[in-house]
PDB file of C-alpha atoms and ligand atoms in Angstrom:
ATOM      1  CA  MET G   1     -21.983 -36.088 -53.851  1.00 90.00           C
ATOM      2  CA  ARG G   2     -21.286 -39.713 -54.027  1.00 94.00           C
ATOM      3  CA  ILE G   3     -19.943 -41.193 -57.311  1.00 96.00           C
ATOM      4  CA  LEU G   4     -19.093 -44.740 -58.476  1.00 98.00           C
ATOM      5  CA  LEU G   5     -16.863 -44.846 -60.662  1.00 98.00           C
ATOM      6  CA  VAL G   6     -16.182 -48.228 -62.327  1.00 98.00           C
ATOM      7  CA  GLU G   7     -12.731 -48.678 -63.955  1.00 97.00           C
ATOM      8  CA  ASP G   8     -10.326 -51.097 -63.989  1.00 97.00           C
ATOM      9  CA  GLU G   9      -7.150 -49.174 -65.027  1.00 95.00           C
ATOM     10  CA  PRO G  10      -5.418 -48.200 -61.980  1.00 96.00           C
ATOM     11  CA  SER G  11      -3.763 -45.280 -62.713  1.00 94.00           C
ATOM     12  CA  ILE G  12      -6.681 -43.803 -64.349  1.00 94.00           C
ATOM     13  CA  ALA G  13      -9.391 -44.955 -60.768  1.00 96.00           C
ATOM     14  CA  ASP G  14      -6.489 -43.327 -58.903  1.00 96.00           C
ATOM     15  CA  PHE G  15      -6.231 -40.132 -61.293  1.00 94.00           C
ATOM     16  CA  VAL G  16      -9.889 -39.991 -61.014  1.00 96.00           C
ATOM     17  CA  GLN G  17     -10.526 -40.632 -57.517  1.00 95.00           C
ATOM     18  CA  ARG G  18      -8.311 -38.051 -55.881  1.00 95.00           C
ATOM     19  CA  GLY G  19      -8.945 -34.979 -58.182  1.00 95.00           C
ATOM     20  CA  LEU G  20     -12.717 -36.394 -57.457  1.00 95.00           C
ATOM     21  CA  SER G  21     -12.145 -36.311 -53.524  1.00 92.00           C
ATOM     22  CA  GLU G  22      -9.823 -32.872 -53.786  1.00 91.00           C
ATOM     23  CA  GLU G  23     -13.420 -31.218 -55.427  1.00 90.00           C
ATOM     24  CA  GLY G  24     -14.963 -32.658 -52.471  1.00 90.00           C
ATOM     25  CA  TYR G  25     -16.627 -35.650 -53.980  1.00 93.00           C
ATOM     26  CA  ALA G  26     -16.935 -38.965 -52.175  1.00 94.00           C
ATOM     27  CA  VAL G  27     -15.730 -41.715 -54.618  1.00 96.00           C
ATOM     28  CA  ASP G  28     -16.268 -45.545 -54.490  1.00 96.00           C
ATOM     29  CA  ILE G  29     -14.272 -47.730 -57.098  1.00 97.00           C
ATOM     30  CA  ALA G  30     -15.340 -51.301 -58.842  1.00 98.00           C
ATOM     31  CA  THR G  31     -12.542 -52.558 -60.651  1.00 97.00           C
ATOM     32  CA  ASP G  32     -14.960 -55.106 -62.807  1.00 98.00           C
ATOM     33  CA  GLY G  33     -18.167 -55.024 -64.452  1.00 97.00           C
ATOM     34  CA  GLU G  34     -19.805 -57.632 -61.764  1.00 97.00           C
ATOM     35  CA  GLU G  35     -18.597 -55.129 -58.710  1.00 97.00           C
ATOM     36  CA  GLY G  36     -20.050 -52.212 -60.671  1.00 97.00           C
ATOM     37  CA  LEU G  37     -23.488 -54.134 -60.838  1.00 97.00           C
ATOM     38  CA  GLN G  38     -23.405 -55.031 -57.217  1.00 96.00           C
ATOM     39  CA  TRP G  39     -22.653 -51.502 -55.495  1.00 96.00           C
ATOM     40  CA  PRO G  40     -25.429 -49.692 -56.426  1.00 95.00           C
ATOM     41  CA  SER G  41     -27.676 -52.352 -54.028  1.00 92.00           C
ATOM     42  CA  VAL G  42     -25.293 -51.587 -51.266  1.00 88.00           C
ATOM     43  CA  ALA G  43     -25.294 -47.645 -51.555  1.00 90.00           C
ATOM     44  CA  GLU G  44     -27.073 -44.738 -52.754  1.00 89.00           C
ATOM     45  CA  PHE G  45     -25.371 -42.549 -55.998  1.00 94.00           C
ATOM     46  CA  ASP G  46     -25.434 -39.397 -57.623  1.00 92.00           C
ATOM     47  CA  VAL G  47     -23.426 -40.366 -60.999  1.00 96.00           C
ATOM     48  CA  ILE G  48     -21.881 -43.373 -61.706  1.00 97.00           C
ATOM     49  CA  ILE G  49     -18.587 -43.376 -64.106  1.00 98.00           C
ATOM     50  CA  LEU G  50     -18.553 -46.434 -65.875  1.00 97.00           C
ATOM     51  CA  ASP G  51     -15.317 -47.521 -68.352  1.00 96.00           C
ATOM     52  CA  VAL G  52     -16.926 -49.295 -71.766  1.00 95.00           C
ATOM     53  CA  MET G  53     -13.903 -51.899 -71.785  1.00 94.00           C
ATOM     54  CA  LEU G  54     -14.289 -54.175 -68.073  1.00 96.00           C
ATOM     55  CA  PRO G  55     -13.453 -57.760 -67.090  1.00 96.00           C
ATOM     56  CA  VAL G  56     -16.268 -60.023 -66.419  1.00 96.00           C
ATOM     57  CA  LEU G  57     -19.083 -57.632 -67.651  1.00 96.00           C
ATOM     58  CA  ASP G  58     -18.574 -54.645 -70.033  1.00 95.00           C
ATOM     59  CA  GLY G  59     -19.808 -51.079 -69.326  1.00 96.00           C
ATOM     60  CA  MET G  60     -22.861 -51.563 -71.763  1.00 95.00           C
ATOM     61  CA  GLN G  61     -23.682 -54.898 -70.172  1.00 97.00           C
ATOM     62  CA  VAL G  62     -23.174 -53.093 -66.334  1.00 97.00           C
ATOM     63  CA  CYS G  63     -25.354 -50.336 -67.739  1.00 97.00           C
ATOM     64  CA  SER G  64     -28.336 -52.388 -69.562  1.00 97.00           C
ATOM     65  CA  ALA G  65     -28.559 -54.279 -66.241  1.00 97.00           C
ATOM     66  CA  LEU G  66     -29.060 -51.361 -63.840  1.00 97.00           C
ATOM     67  CA  ARG G  67     -31.573 -50.093 -65.789  1.00 96.00           C
ATOM     68  CA  ASP G  68     -33.317 -53.494 -66.112  1.00 96.00           C
ATOM     69  CA  ARG G  69     -32.916 -53.491 -61.962  1.00 95.00           C
ATOM     70  CA  GLY G  70     -34.440 -50.245 -62.135  1.00 93.00           C
ATOM     71  CA  VAL G  71     -31.950 -47.827 -61.168  1.00 93.00           C
ATOM     72  CA  ARG G  72     -32.010 -44.484 -62.292  1.00 92.00           C
ATOM     73  CA  THR G  73     -29.012 -42.804 -61.671  1.00 94.00           C
ATOM     74  CA  PRO G  74     -27.125 -40.983 -64.122  1.00 95.00           C
ATOM     75  CA  VAL G  75     -24.502 -43.062 -65.860  1.00 97.00           C
ATOM     76  CA  LEU G  76     -21.747 -41.182 -67.926  1.00 97.00           C
ATOM     77  CA  MET G  77     -19.451 -44.129 -69.600  1.00 96.00           C
ATOM     78  CA  LEU G  78     -15.656 -43.874 -70.734  1.00 95.00           C
ATOM     79  CA  THR G  79     -15.119 -44.783 -74.287  1.00 91.00           C
ATOM     80  CA  ALA G  80     -12.021 -45.062 -76.192  1.00 83.00           C
ATOM     81  CA  LYS G  81     -11.109 -42.786 -78.911  1.00 72.00           C
ATOM     82  CA  ASP G  82     -13.091 -43.181 -82.351  1.00 73.00           C
ATOM     83  CA  ALA G  83     -14.945 -45.650 -81.275  1.00 79.00           C
ATOM     84  CA  ILE G  84     -18.630 -44.460 -82.431  1.00 85.00           C
ATOM     85  CA  GLU G  85     -20.002 -47.502 -82.198  1.00 87.00           C
ATOM     86  CA  ASP G  86     -19.414 -47.882 -78.385  1.00 86.00           C
ATOM     87  CA  ARG G  87     -20.105 -44.849 -78.062  1.00 86.00           C
ATOM     88  CA  VAL G  88     -23.975 -45.321 -80.064  1.00 88.00           C
ATOM     89  CA  ARG G  89     -24.112 -48.799 -77.794  1.00 89.00           C
ATOM     90  CA  GLY G  90     -23.421 -47.036 -74.777  1.00 88.00           C
ATOM     91  CA  LEU G  91     -26.386 -44.537 -75.263  1.00 90.00           C
ATOM     92  CA  ASP G  92     -28.773 -47.521 -76.360  1.00 92.00           C
ATOM     93  CA  SER G  93     -27.736 -49.322 -73.765  1.00 93.00           C
ATOM     94  CA  GLY G  94     -29.281 -46.460 -71.124  1.00 95.00           C
ATOM     95  CA  ALA G  95     -26.279 -44.433 -70.414  1.00 96.00           C
ATOM     96  CA  ASP G  96     -27.061 -40.564 -70.095  1.00 95.00           C
ATOM     97  CA  ASP G  97     -23.523 -39.428 -71.682  1.00 95.00           C
ATOM     98  CA  TYR G  98     -20.298 -40.000 -72.686  1.00 94.00           C
ATOM     99  CA  LEU G  99     -16.421 -38.910 -72.432  1.00 94.00           C
ATOM    100  CA  VAL G 100     -13.580 -40.011 -74.535  1.00 93.00           C
ATOM    101  CA  LYS G 101     -10.738 -41.334 -73.494  1.00 91.00           C
ATOM    102  CA  PRO G 102      -8.279 -39.662 -72.981  1.00 90.00           C
ATOM    103  CA  PHE G 103     -10.292 -36.852 -71.165  1.00 93.00           C
ATOM    104  CA  ALA G 104      -9.466 -33.201 -69.725  1.00 94.00           C
ATOM    105  CA  PHE G 105     -10.241 -33.451 -65.928  1.00 95.00           C
ATOM    106  CA  SER G 106     -12.196 -30.146 -66.484  1.00 94.00           C
ATOM    107  CA  GLU G 107     -14.545 -31.719 -68.696  1.00 96.00           C
ATOM    108  CA  LEU G 108     -15.339 -34.910 -66.245  1.00 97.00           C
ATOM    109  CA  LEU G 109     -16.558 -32.033 -63.504  1.00 95.00           C
ATOM    110  CA  ALA G 110     -18.000 -30.247 -65.949  1.00 94.00           C
ATOM    111  CA  ARG G 111     -20.291 -33.302 -67.173  1.00 95.00           C
ATOM    112  CA  ILE G 112     -20.529 -35.039 -63.792  1.00 95.00           C
ATOM    113  CA  ARG G 113     -22.053 -31.278 -62.692  1.00 91.00           C
ATOM    114  CA  ALA G 114     -24.523 -31.531 -65.577  1.00 92.00           C
ATOM    115  CA  LEU G 115     -25.625 -35.003 -65.107  1.00 92.00           C
ATOM    116  CA  SER G 116     -26.368 -34.459 -60.953  1.00 87.00           C
ATOM    117  CA  ARG G 117     -28.274 -31.782 -62.113  1.00 84.00           C
ATOM    118  CA  ARG G 118     -30.847 -34.371 -63.797  1.00 81.00           C
ATOM    119  CA  HIS G 119     -31.942 -35.012 -60.420  1.00 74.00           C
ATOM    120  CA  PRO G 120     -34.632 -33.184 -58.986  1.00 70.00           C
ATOM    121  CA  VAL G 121     -33.181 -31.755 -55.921  1.00 70.00           C
ATOM    122  CA  MET G 122     -30.386 -31.293 -57.633  1.00 73.00           C
ATOM    123  CA  GLN G 123     -31.560 -28.695 -60.079  1.00 73.00           C
ATOM    124  CA  GLY G 124     -30.560 -25.075 -60.370  1.00 75.00           C
ATOM    125  CA  THR G 125     -27.262 -24.174 -59.722  1.00 82.00           C
ATOM    126  CA  SER G 126     -27.631 -21.282 -57.415  1.00 89.00           C
ATOM    127  CA  LEU G 127     -29.195 -22.344 -53.544  1.00 90.00           C
ATOM    128  CA  GLN G 128     -30.186 -19.592 -51.462  1.00 90.00           C
ATOM    129  CA  THR G 129     -31.171 -20.080 -47.778  1.00 88.00           C
ATOM    130  CA  GLY G 130     -32.244 -16.775 -45.819  1.00 87.00           C
ATOM    131  CA  ASP G 131     -28.776 -14.960 -46.583  1.00 89.00           C
ATOM    132  CA  LEU G 132     -27.107 -17.469 -46.983  1.00 92.00           C
ATOM    133  CA  ALA G 133     -26.257 -18.180 -50.553  1.00 94.00           C
ATOM    134  CA  MET G 134     -24.140 -20.919 -53.035  1.00 94.00           C
ATOM    135  CA  ASP G 135     -23.645 -21.166 -56.274  1.00 93.00           C
ATOM    136  CA  SER G 136     -22.626 -24.928 -57.340  1.00 88.00           C
ATOM    137  CA  THR G 137     -20.948 -24.154 -60.655  1.00 85.00           C
ATOM    138  CA  THR G 138     -18.640 -21.471 -58.783  1.00 89.00           C
ATOM    139  CA  ARG G 139     -18.839 -23.374 -55.483  1.00 91.00           C
ATOM    140  CA  GLU G 140     -19.076 -19.718 -53.794  1.00 94.00           C
ATOM    141  CA  VAL G 141     -20.624 -19.358 -50.568  1.00 96.00           C
ATOM    142  CA  SER G 142     -21.837 -16.407 -48.955  1.00 94.00           C
ATOM    143  CA  ARG G 143     -23.478 -15.091 -46.548  1.00 92.00           C
ATOM    144  CA  ALA G 144     -25.621 -11.534 -46.605  1.00 89.00           C
ATOM    145  CA  GLY G 145     -22.957 -10.982 -49.473  1.00 90.00           C
ATOM    146  CA  LEU G 146     -19.935 -11.624 -47.761  1.00 92.00           C
ATOM    147  CA  LEU G 147     -17.776 -14.522 -49.164  1.00 95.00           C
ATOM    148  CA  ILE G 148     -16.925 -17.575 -46.985  1.00 95.00           C
ATOM    149  CA  ASN G 149     -14.004 -20.180 -47.391  1.00 96.00           C
ATOM    150  CA  LEU G 150     -15.124 -23.896 -46.966  1.00 96.00           C
ATOM    151  CA  THR G 151     -13.170 -26.951 -47.252  1.00 95.00           C
ATOM    152  CA  ALA G 152     -14.445 -29.453 -49.756  1.00 93.00           C
ATOM    153  CA  LYS G 153     -16.084 -31.862 -47.209  1.00 93.00           C
ATOM    154  CA  GLU G 154     -17.459 -28.465 -45.728  1.00 95.00           C
ATOM    155  CA  TYR G 155     -19.046 -27.670 -48.840  1.00 95.00           C
ATOM    156  CA  ALA G 156     -20.139 -30.896 -49.580  1.00 94.00           C
ATOM    157  CA  ILE G 157     -22.008 -30.942 -46.515  1.00 95.00           C
ATOM    158  CA  LEU G 158     -23.463 -27.434 -46.869  1.00 96.00           C
ATOM    159  CA  GLU G 159     -24.723 -28.364 -49.820  1.00 93.00           C
ATOM    160  CA  TYR G 160     -26.296 -31.224 -48.571  1.00 93.00           C
ATOM    161  CA  LEU G 161     -28.244 -29.571 -46.334  1.00 94.00           C
ATOM    162  CA  MET G 162     -29.192 -26.929 -48.614  1.00 93.00           C
ATOM    163  CA  ARG G 163     -31.060 -28.791 -51.292  1.00 90.00           C
ATOM    164  CA  HIS G 164     -33.374 -30.195 -48.495  1.00 91.00           C
ATOM    165  CA  PRO G 165     -34.165 -27.549 -45.986  1.00 89.00           C
ATOM    166  CA  ASN G 166     -36.086 -27.707 -42.879  1.00 90.00           C
ATOM    167  CA  GLN G 167     -35.256 -31.698 -43.138  1.00 93.00           C
ATOM    168  CA  VAL G 168     -33.756 -33.684 -40.572  1.00 95.00           C
ATOM    169  CA  LEU G 169     -30.292 -35.058 -42.030  1.00 95.00           C
ATOM    170  CA  THR G 170     -29.079 -38.118 -39.742  1.00 93.00           C
ATOM    171  CA  ARG G 171     -25.504 -38.449 -39.392  1.00 91.00           C
ATOM    172  CA  THR G 172     -25.742 -41.871 -41.303  1.00 89.00           C
ATOM    173  CA  MET G 173     -27.509 -39.497 -44.544  1.00 91.00           C
ATOM    174  CA  ILE G 174     -24.327 -37.407 -44.257  1.00 93.00           C
ATOM    175  CA  ALA G 175     -22.108 -40.132 -44.152  1.00 91.00           C
ATOM    176  CA  GLU G 176     -23.402 -41.888 -46.783  1.00 88.00           C
ATOM    177  CA  HIS G 177     -23.843 -38.667 -49.119  1.00 90.00           C
ATOM    178  CA  VAL G 178     -20.515 -36.591 -48.542  1.00 91.00           C
ATOM    179  CA  TRP G 179     -18.270 -39.577 -47.830  1.00 91.00           C
ATOM    180  CA  ASN G 180     -17.285 -43.107 -49.276  1.00 87.00           C
ATOM    181  CA  TYR G 181     -17.708 -46.624 -48.058  1.00 82.00           C
ATOM    182  CA  ASP G 182     -14.573 -46.488 -46.262  1.00 80.00           C
ATOM    183  CA  PHE G 183     -15.847 -43.699 -43.855  1.00 83.00           C
ATOM    184  CA  ASP G 184     -15.923 -44.557 -40.192  1.00 77.00           C
ATOM    185  CA  ASN G 185     -19.364 -43.420 -39.496  1.00 69.00           C
ATOM    186  CA  ALA G 186     -18.690 -43.828 -35.680  1.00 66.00           C
ATOM    187  CA  SER G 187     -16.251 -41.242 -35.570  1.00 71.00           C
ATOM    188  CA  ASN G 188     -17.443 -37.729 -34.662  1.00 88.00           C
ATOM    189  CA  VAL G 189     -16.116 -36.264 -38.113  1.00 91.00           C
ATOM    190  CA  ILE G 190     -19.558 -34.820 -38.784  1.00 92.00           C
ATOM    191  CA  ASP G 191     -19.950 -33.287 -35.522  1.00 92.00           C
ATOM    192  CA  VAL G 192     -16.389 -31.336 -35.982  1.00 93.00           C
ATOM    193  CA  HIS G 193     -17.093 -30.314 -39.556  1.00 94.00           C
ATOM    194  CA  ILE G 194     -20.488 -29.209 -38.763  1.00 94.00           C
ATOM    195  CA  ARG G 195     -18.913 -27.078 -35.807  1.00 94.00           C
ATOM    196  CA  ASN G 196     -16.483 -25.328 -38.401  1.00 95.00           C
ATOM    197  CA  LEU G 197     -19.361 -24.745 -40.423  1.00 95.00           C
ATOM    198  CA  ARG G 198     -21.125 -22.955 -38.311  1.00 93.00           C
ATOM    199  CA  ARG G 199     -18.658 -20.974 -36.775  1.00 93.00           C
ATOM    200  CA  LYS G 200     -17.834 -19.606 -40.631  1.00 94.00           C
ATOM    201  CA  ILE G 201     -21.494 -19.619 -41.903  1.00 92.00           C
ATOM    202  CA  ASP G 202     -22.745 -17.876 -38.646  1.00 86.00           C
ATOM    203  CA  ALA G 203     -19.637 -15.341 -38.037  1.00 79.00           C
ATOM    204  CA  GLY G 204     -20.833 -12.116 -37.287  1.00 70.00           C
ATOM    205  CA  SER G 205     -24.848 -13.232 -37.748  1.00 71.00           C
ATOM    206  CA  GLY G 206     -27.409 -13.415 -34.852  1.00 65.00           C
ATOM    207  CA  ALA G 207     -29.536 -16.128 -36.756  1.00 77.00           C
ATOM    208  CA  THR G 208     -28.088 -19.890 -36.489  1.00 83.00           C
ATOM    209  CA  LEU G 209     -28.647 -21.932 -39.771  1.00 90.00           C
ATOM    210  CA  ILE G 210     -27.661 -25.170 -38.943  1.00 92.00           C
ATOM    211  CA  GLN G 211     -29.871 -26.709 -36.293  1.00 91.00           C
ATOM    212  CA  THR G 212     -28.886 -29.860 -34.156  1.00 92.00           C
ATOM    213  CA  VAL G 213     -31.949 -32.139 -33.838  1.00 92.00           C
ATOM    214  CA  ARG G 214     -31.112 -33.958 -30.164  1.00 91.00           C
ATOM    215  CA  GLY G 215     -30.818 -37.509 -31.213  1.00 89.00           C
ATOM    216  CA  ALA G 216     -31.480 -37.361 -34.739  1.00 90.00           C
ATOM    217  CA  GLY G 217     -29.448 -34.957 -36.764  1.00 93.00           C
ATOM    218  CA  TYR G 218     -28.904 -31.888 -38.163  1.00 95.00           C
ATOM    219  CA  ARG G 219     -31.464 -29.687 -40.105  1.00 94.00           C
ATOM    220  CA  LEU G 220     -30.981 -26.217 -42.325  1.00 92.00           C
ATOM    221  CA  ARG G 221     -33.707 -23.871 -40.952  1.00 86.00           C
ATOM    222  CA  ARG G 222     -35.052 -21.969 -43.668  1.00 75.00           C
ATOM    223  CA  GLY G 223     -35.539 -18.387 -43.022  1.00 58.00           C
ATOM    224  CA  ARG G 224     -38.841 -17.022 -42.787  1.00 51.00           C
ATOM    225  CA  GLU G 225     -38.307 -14.974 -45.610  1.00 44.00           C
ATOM    226  CA  ASP G 226     -38.353 -17.546 -48.177  1.00 42.00           C
ATOM    227  CA  ARG G 227     -41.089 -19.846 -46.780  1.00 40.00           C
ATOM    228  CA  PRO G 228     -43.489 -20.847 -49.195  1.00 40.00           C
TER     229      PRO G 228
HETATM  230 CA1  LIG A   1     -10.989 -50.375 -68.839  1.00 57.83          CA
END
């Protein structure tokens, strides 16, 4: 999952980016309203976290401009305490939800999960591919009932694969979804993560779930039992 954070206060931006990265989210930061408006035409995001008080353009202006441009990405607005008017204006400008500052990080995570589920491919909190299962609320992954320990990045890649079963996902698609703009796509980091993922999810099992599609990318093969 890739998130755009539009926040001008460095301490808050840093705190949120660090926390979300630890959870496996890829985070890009815009520090003013104009930058926040430009990012969604450069990259595709799953959720946009938008502060209300921003230099150049405020959060409401950014949100209505994004909606005018046809950007449908869920927007979570960060508003000041007691500013009821801000929340109303925020929702009216096209935001999907708001969070009052200061907020608990666990609440931010829960709201991001809830908003990301609005996207058709992100609906459903339990995913199943053959005997591989993932619960996106508890972040538990298991194969044939045995729990598997994944790193945050491995989890993010596997979730992306599981939400697009049988589709060939190129390294660029994976990079753009799981990493932020600073990621060097020319490196073999993705291949290394895939190799580790395979080692973990295929351990002790005959069937290889993650297939390499030569010259194209990777595909998560759906088991015969859950083919439509
Ligand atoms: Ca601010």
